[in-house]
Short mmCIF file of N, CA and C in Angstrom, two decimals:
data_model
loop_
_atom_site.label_atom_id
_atom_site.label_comp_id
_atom_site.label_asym_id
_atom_site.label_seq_id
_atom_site.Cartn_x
_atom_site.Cartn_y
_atom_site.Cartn_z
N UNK A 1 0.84 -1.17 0.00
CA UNK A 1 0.00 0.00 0.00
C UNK A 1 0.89 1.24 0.00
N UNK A 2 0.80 1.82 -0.76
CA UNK A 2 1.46 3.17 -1.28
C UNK A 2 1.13 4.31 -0.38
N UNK A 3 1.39 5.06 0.56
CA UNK A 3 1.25 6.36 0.87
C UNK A 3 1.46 7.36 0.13
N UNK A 4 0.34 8.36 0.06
CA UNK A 4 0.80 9.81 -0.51
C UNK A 4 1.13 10.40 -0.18
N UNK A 5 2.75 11.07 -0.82
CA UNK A 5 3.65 12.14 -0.49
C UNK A 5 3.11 13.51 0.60
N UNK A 6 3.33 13.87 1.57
CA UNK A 6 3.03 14.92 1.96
C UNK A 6 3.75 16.36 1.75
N UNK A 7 2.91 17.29 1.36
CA UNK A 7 3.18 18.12 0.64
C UNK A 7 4.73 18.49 1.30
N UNK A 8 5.47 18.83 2.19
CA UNK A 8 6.94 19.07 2.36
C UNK A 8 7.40 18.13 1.38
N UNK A 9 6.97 16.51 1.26
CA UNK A 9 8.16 15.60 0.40
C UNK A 9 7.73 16.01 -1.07
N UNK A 10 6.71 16.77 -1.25
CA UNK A 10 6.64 17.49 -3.02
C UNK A 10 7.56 18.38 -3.02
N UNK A 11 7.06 19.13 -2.36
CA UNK A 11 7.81 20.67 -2.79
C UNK A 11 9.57 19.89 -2.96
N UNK A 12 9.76 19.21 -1.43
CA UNK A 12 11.55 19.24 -1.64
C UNK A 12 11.86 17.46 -3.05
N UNK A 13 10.58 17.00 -3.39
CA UNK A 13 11.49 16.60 -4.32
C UNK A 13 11.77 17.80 -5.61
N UNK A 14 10.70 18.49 -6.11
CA UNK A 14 10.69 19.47 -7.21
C UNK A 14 11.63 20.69 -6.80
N UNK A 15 11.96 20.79 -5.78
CA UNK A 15 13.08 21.62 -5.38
C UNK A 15 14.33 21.01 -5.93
N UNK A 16 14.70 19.92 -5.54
CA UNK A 16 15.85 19.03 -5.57
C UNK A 16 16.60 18.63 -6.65
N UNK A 17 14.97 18.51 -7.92
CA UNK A 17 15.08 18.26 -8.94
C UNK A 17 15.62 19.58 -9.78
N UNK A 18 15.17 20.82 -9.25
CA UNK A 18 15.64 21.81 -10.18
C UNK A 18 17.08 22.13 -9.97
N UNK A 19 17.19 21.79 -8.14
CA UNK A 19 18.69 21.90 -8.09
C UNK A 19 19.93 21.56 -8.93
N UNK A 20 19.62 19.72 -9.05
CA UNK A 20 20.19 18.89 -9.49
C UNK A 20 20.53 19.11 -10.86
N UNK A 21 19.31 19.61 -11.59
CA UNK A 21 19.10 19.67 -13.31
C UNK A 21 20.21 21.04 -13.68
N UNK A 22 20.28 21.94 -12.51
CA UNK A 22 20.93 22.93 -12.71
C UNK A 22 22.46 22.23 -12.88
N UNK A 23 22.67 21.92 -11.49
CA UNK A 23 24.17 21.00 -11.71
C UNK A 23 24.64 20.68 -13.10
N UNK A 24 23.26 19.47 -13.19
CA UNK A 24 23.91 18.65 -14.69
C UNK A 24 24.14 19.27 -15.33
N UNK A 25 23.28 20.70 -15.81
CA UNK A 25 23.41 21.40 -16.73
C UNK A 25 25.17 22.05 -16.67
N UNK A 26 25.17 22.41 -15.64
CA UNK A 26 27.11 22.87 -15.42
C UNK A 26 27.70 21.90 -15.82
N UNK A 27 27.69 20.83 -15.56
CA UNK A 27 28.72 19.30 -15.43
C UNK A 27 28.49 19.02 -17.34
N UNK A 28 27.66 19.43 -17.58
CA UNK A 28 27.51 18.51 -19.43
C UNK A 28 28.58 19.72 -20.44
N UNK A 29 29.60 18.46 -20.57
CA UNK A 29 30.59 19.70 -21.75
C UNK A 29 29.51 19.42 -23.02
N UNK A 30 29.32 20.73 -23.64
CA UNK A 30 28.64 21.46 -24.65
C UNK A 30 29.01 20.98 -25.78
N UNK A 31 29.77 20.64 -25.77
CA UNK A 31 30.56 20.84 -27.17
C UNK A 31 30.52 18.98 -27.62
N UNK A 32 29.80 18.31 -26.76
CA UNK A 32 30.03 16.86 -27.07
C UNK A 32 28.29 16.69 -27.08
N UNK A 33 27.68 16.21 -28.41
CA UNK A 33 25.91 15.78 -28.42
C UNK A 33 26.01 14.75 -27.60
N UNK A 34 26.71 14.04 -27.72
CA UNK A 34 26.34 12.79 -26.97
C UNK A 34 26.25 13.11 -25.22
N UNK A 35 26.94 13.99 -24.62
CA UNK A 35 26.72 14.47 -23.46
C UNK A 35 25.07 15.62 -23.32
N UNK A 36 25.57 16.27 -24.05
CA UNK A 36 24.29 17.22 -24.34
C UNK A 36 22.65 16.11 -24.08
N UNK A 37 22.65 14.98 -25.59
CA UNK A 37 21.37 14.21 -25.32
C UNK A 37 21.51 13.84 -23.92
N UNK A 38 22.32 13.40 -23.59
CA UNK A 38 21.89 12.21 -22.16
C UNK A 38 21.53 13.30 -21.41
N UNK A 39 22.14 14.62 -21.12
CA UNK A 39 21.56 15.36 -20.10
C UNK A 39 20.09 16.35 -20.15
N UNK A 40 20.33 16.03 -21.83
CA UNK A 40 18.60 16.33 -22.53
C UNK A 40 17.34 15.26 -21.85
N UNK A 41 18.14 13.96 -21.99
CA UNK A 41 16.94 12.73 -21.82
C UNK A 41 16.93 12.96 -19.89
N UNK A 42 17.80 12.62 -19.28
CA UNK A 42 17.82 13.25 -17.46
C UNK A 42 16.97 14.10 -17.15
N UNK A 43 17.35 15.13 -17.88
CA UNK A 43 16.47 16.59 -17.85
C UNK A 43 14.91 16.30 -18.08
N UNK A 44 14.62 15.51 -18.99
CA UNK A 44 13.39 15.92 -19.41
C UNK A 44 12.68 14.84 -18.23
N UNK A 45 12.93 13.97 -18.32
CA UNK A 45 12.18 12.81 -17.02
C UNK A 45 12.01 13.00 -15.69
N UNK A 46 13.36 13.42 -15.30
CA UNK A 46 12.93 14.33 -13.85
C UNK A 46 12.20 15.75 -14.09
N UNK A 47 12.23 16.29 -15.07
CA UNK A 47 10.98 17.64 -14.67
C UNK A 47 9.73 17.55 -14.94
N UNK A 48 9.55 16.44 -15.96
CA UNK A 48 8.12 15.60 -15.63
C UNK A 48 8.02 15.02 -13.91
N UNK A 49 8.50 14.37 -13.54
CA UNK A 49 8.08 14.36 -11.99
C UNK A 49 8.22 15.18 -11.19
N UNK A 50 8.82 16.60 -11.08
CA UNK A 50 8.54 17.30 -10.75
C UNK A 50 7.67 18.19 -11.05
N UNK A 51 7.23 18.42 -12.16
CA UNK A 51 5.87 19.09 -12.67
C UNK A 51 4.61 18.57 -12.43
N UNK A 52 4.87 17.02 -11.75
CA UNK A 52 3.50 15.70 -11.37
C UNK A 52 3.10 16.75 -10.08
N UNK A 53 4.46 16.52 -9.63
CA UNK A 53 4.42 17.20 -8.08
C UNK A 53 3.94 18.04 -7.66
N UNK A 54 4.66 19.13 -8.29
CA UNK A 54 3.80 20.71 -8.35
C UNK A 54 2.46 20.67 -8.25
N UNK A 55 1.89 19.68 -9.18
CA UNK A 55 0.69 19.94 -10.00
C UNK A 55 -0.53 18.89 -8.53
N UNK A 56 0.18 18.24 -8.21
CA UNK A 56 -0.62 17.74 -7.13
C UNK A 56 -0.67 18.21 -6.23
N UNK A 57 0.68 19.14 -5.82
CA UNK A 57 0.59 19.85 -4.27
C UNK A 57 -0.57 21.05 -4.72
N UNK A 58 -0.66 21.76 -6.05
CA UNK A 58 -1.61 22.45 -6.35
C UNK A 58 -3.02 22.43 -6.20
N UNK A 59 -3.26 20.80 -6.35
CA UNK A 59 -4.72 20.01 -6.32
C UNK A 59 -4.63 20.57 -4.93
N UNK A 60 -4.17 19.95 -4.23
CA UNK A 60 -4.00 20.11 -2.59
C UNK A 60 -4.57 21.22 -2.05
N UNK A 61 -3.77 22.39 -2.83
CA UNK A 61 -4.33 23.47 -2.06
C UNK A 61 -5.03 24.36 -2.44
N UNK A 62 -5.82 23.51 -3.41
CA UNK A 62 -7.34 24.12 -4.35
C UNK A 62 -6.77 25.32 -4.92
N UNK A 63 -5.87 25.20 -5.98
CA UNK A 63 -5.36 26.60 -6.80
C UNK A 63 -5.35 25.89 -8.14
N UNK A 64 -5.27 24.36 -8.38
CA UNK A 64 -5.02 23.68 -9.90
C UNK A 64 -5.85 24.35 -10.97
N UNK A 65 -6.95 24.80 -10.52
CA UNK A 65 -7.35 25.12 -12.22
C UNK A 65 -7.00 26.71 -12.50
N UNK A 66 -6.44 27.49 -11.21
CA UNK A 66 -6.10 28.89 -11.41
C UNK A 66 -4.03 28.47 -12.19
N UNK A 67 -3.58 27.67 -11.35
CA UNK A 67 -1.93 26.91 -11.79
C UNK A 67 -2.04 26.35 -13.26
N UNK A 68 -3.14 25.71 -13.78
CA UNK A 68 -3.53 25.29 -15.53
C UNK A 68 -3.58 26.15 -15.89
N UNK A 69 -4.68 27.15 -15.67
CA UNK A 69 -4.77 28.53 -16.60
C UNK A 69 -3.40 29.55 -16.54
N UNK A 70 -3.24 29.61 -15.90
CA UNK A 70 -1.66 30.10 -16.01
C UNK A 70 -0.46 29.55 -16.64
N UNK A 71 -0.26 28.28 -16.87
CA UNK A 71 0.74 27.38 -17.75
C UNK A 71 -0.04 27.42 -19.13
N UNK A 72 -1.48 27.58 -19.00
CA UNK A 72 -1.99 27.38 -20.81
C UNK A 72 -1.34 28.62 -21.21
N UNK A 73 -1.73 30.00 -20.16
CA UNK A 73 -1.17 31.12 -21.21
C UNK A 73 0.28 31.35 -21.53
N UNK A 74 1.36 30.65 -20.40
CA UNK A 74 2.69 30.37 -20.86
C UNK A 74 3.32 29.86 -21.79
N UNK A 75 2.49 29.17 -21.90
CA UNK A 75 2.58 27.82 -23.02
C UNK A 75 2.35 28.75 -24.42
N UNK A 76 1.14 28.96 -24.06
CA UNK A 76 0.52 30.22 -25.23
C UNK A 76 1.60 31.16 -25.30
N UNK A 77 2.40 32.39 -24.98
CA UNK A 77 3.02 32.82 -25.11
C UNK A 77 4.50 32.43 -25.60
N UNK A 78 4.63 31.32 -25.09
CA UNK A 78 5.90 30.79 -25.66
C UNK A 78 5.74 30.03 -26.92
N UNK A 79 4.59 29.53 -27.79
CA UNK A 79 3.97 29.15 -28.77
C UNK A 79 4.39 30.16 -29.82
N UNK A 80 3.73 31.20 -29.13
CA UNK A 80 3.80 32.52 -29.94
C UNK A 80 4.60 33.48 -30.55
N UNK A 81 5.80 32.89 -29.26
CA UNK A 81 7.13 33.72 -29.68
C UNK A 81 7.77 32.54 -30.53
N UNK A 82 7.82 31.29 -30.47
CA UNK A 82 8.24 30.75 -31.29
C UNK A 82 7.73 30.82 -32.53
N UNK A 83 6.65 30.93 -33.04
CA UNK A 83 5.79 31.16 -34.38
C UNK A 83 6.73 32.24 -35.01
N UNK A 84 6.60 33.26 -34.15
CA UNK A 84 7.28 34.82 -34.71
C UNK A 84 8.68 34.73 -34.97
N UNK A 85 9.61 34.09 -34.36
CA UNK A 85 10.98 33.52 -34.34
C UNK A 85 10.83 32.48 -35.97
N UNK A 86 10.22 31.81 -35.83
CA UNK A 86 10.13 31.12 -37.41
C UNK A 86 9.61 31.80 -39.00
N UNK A 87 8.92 32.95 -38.53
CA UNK A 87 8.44 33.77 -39.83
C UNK A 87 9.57 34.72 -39.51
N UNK A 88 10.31 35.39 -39.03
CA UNK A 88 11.17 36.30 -39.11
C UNK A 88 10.21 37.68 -38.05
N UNK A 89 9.87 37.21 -37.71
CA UNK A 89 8.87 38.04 -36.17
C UNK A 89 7.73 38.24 -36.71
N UNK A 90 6.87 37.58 -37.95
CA UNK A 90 5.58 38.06 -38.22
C UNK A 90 4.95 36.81 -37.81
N UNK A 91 4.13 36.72 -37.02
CA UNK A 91 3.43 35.56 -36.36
C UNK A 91 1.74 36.43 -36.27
#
């Protein structure tokens, strides 16, 4: 039987995780893809579980659908600047 995380063990894994990702990010020489992917593929798996996290400690404290609407318009905005970045800024 599985217990659910209490919100201190969310926050400090998604803390931990950004710590860490920061690290790797220092530790990966640039100049080698093959270092780059692996710390691409690291990167991306742990900030999915930390974004689980977030997103449940959010449920928690009845803010999730105000925390969604706020990542849709991020999302949206960063959509947007990428569009404009691909036409030469006419999006």
């Amino acid at each position: 039987m599985s217990k659910e995380p209490t919100n201190p063990e969310l926050i400090a894994s998604a803390s931990s995780i950004a710590l860490t990702g920061r690290r790797l990010i220092d530790s990966t020489d640039r100049t080698s893809f093959r270092d780059v992917g692996e710390a691409l593929d690291a990167l991306h798996e742990h900030l999915g579980v930390a974004g689980g996290a977030l997103l449940i400690l959010a449920r928690r404290l009845g803010c999730e659908a105000e925390v969604e609407r706020m990542l849709k318009e991020g999302q949206d905005r960063v959509t947007a600047f990428r569009a404009g970045m691909g036409m030469g800024g006419k999006a």
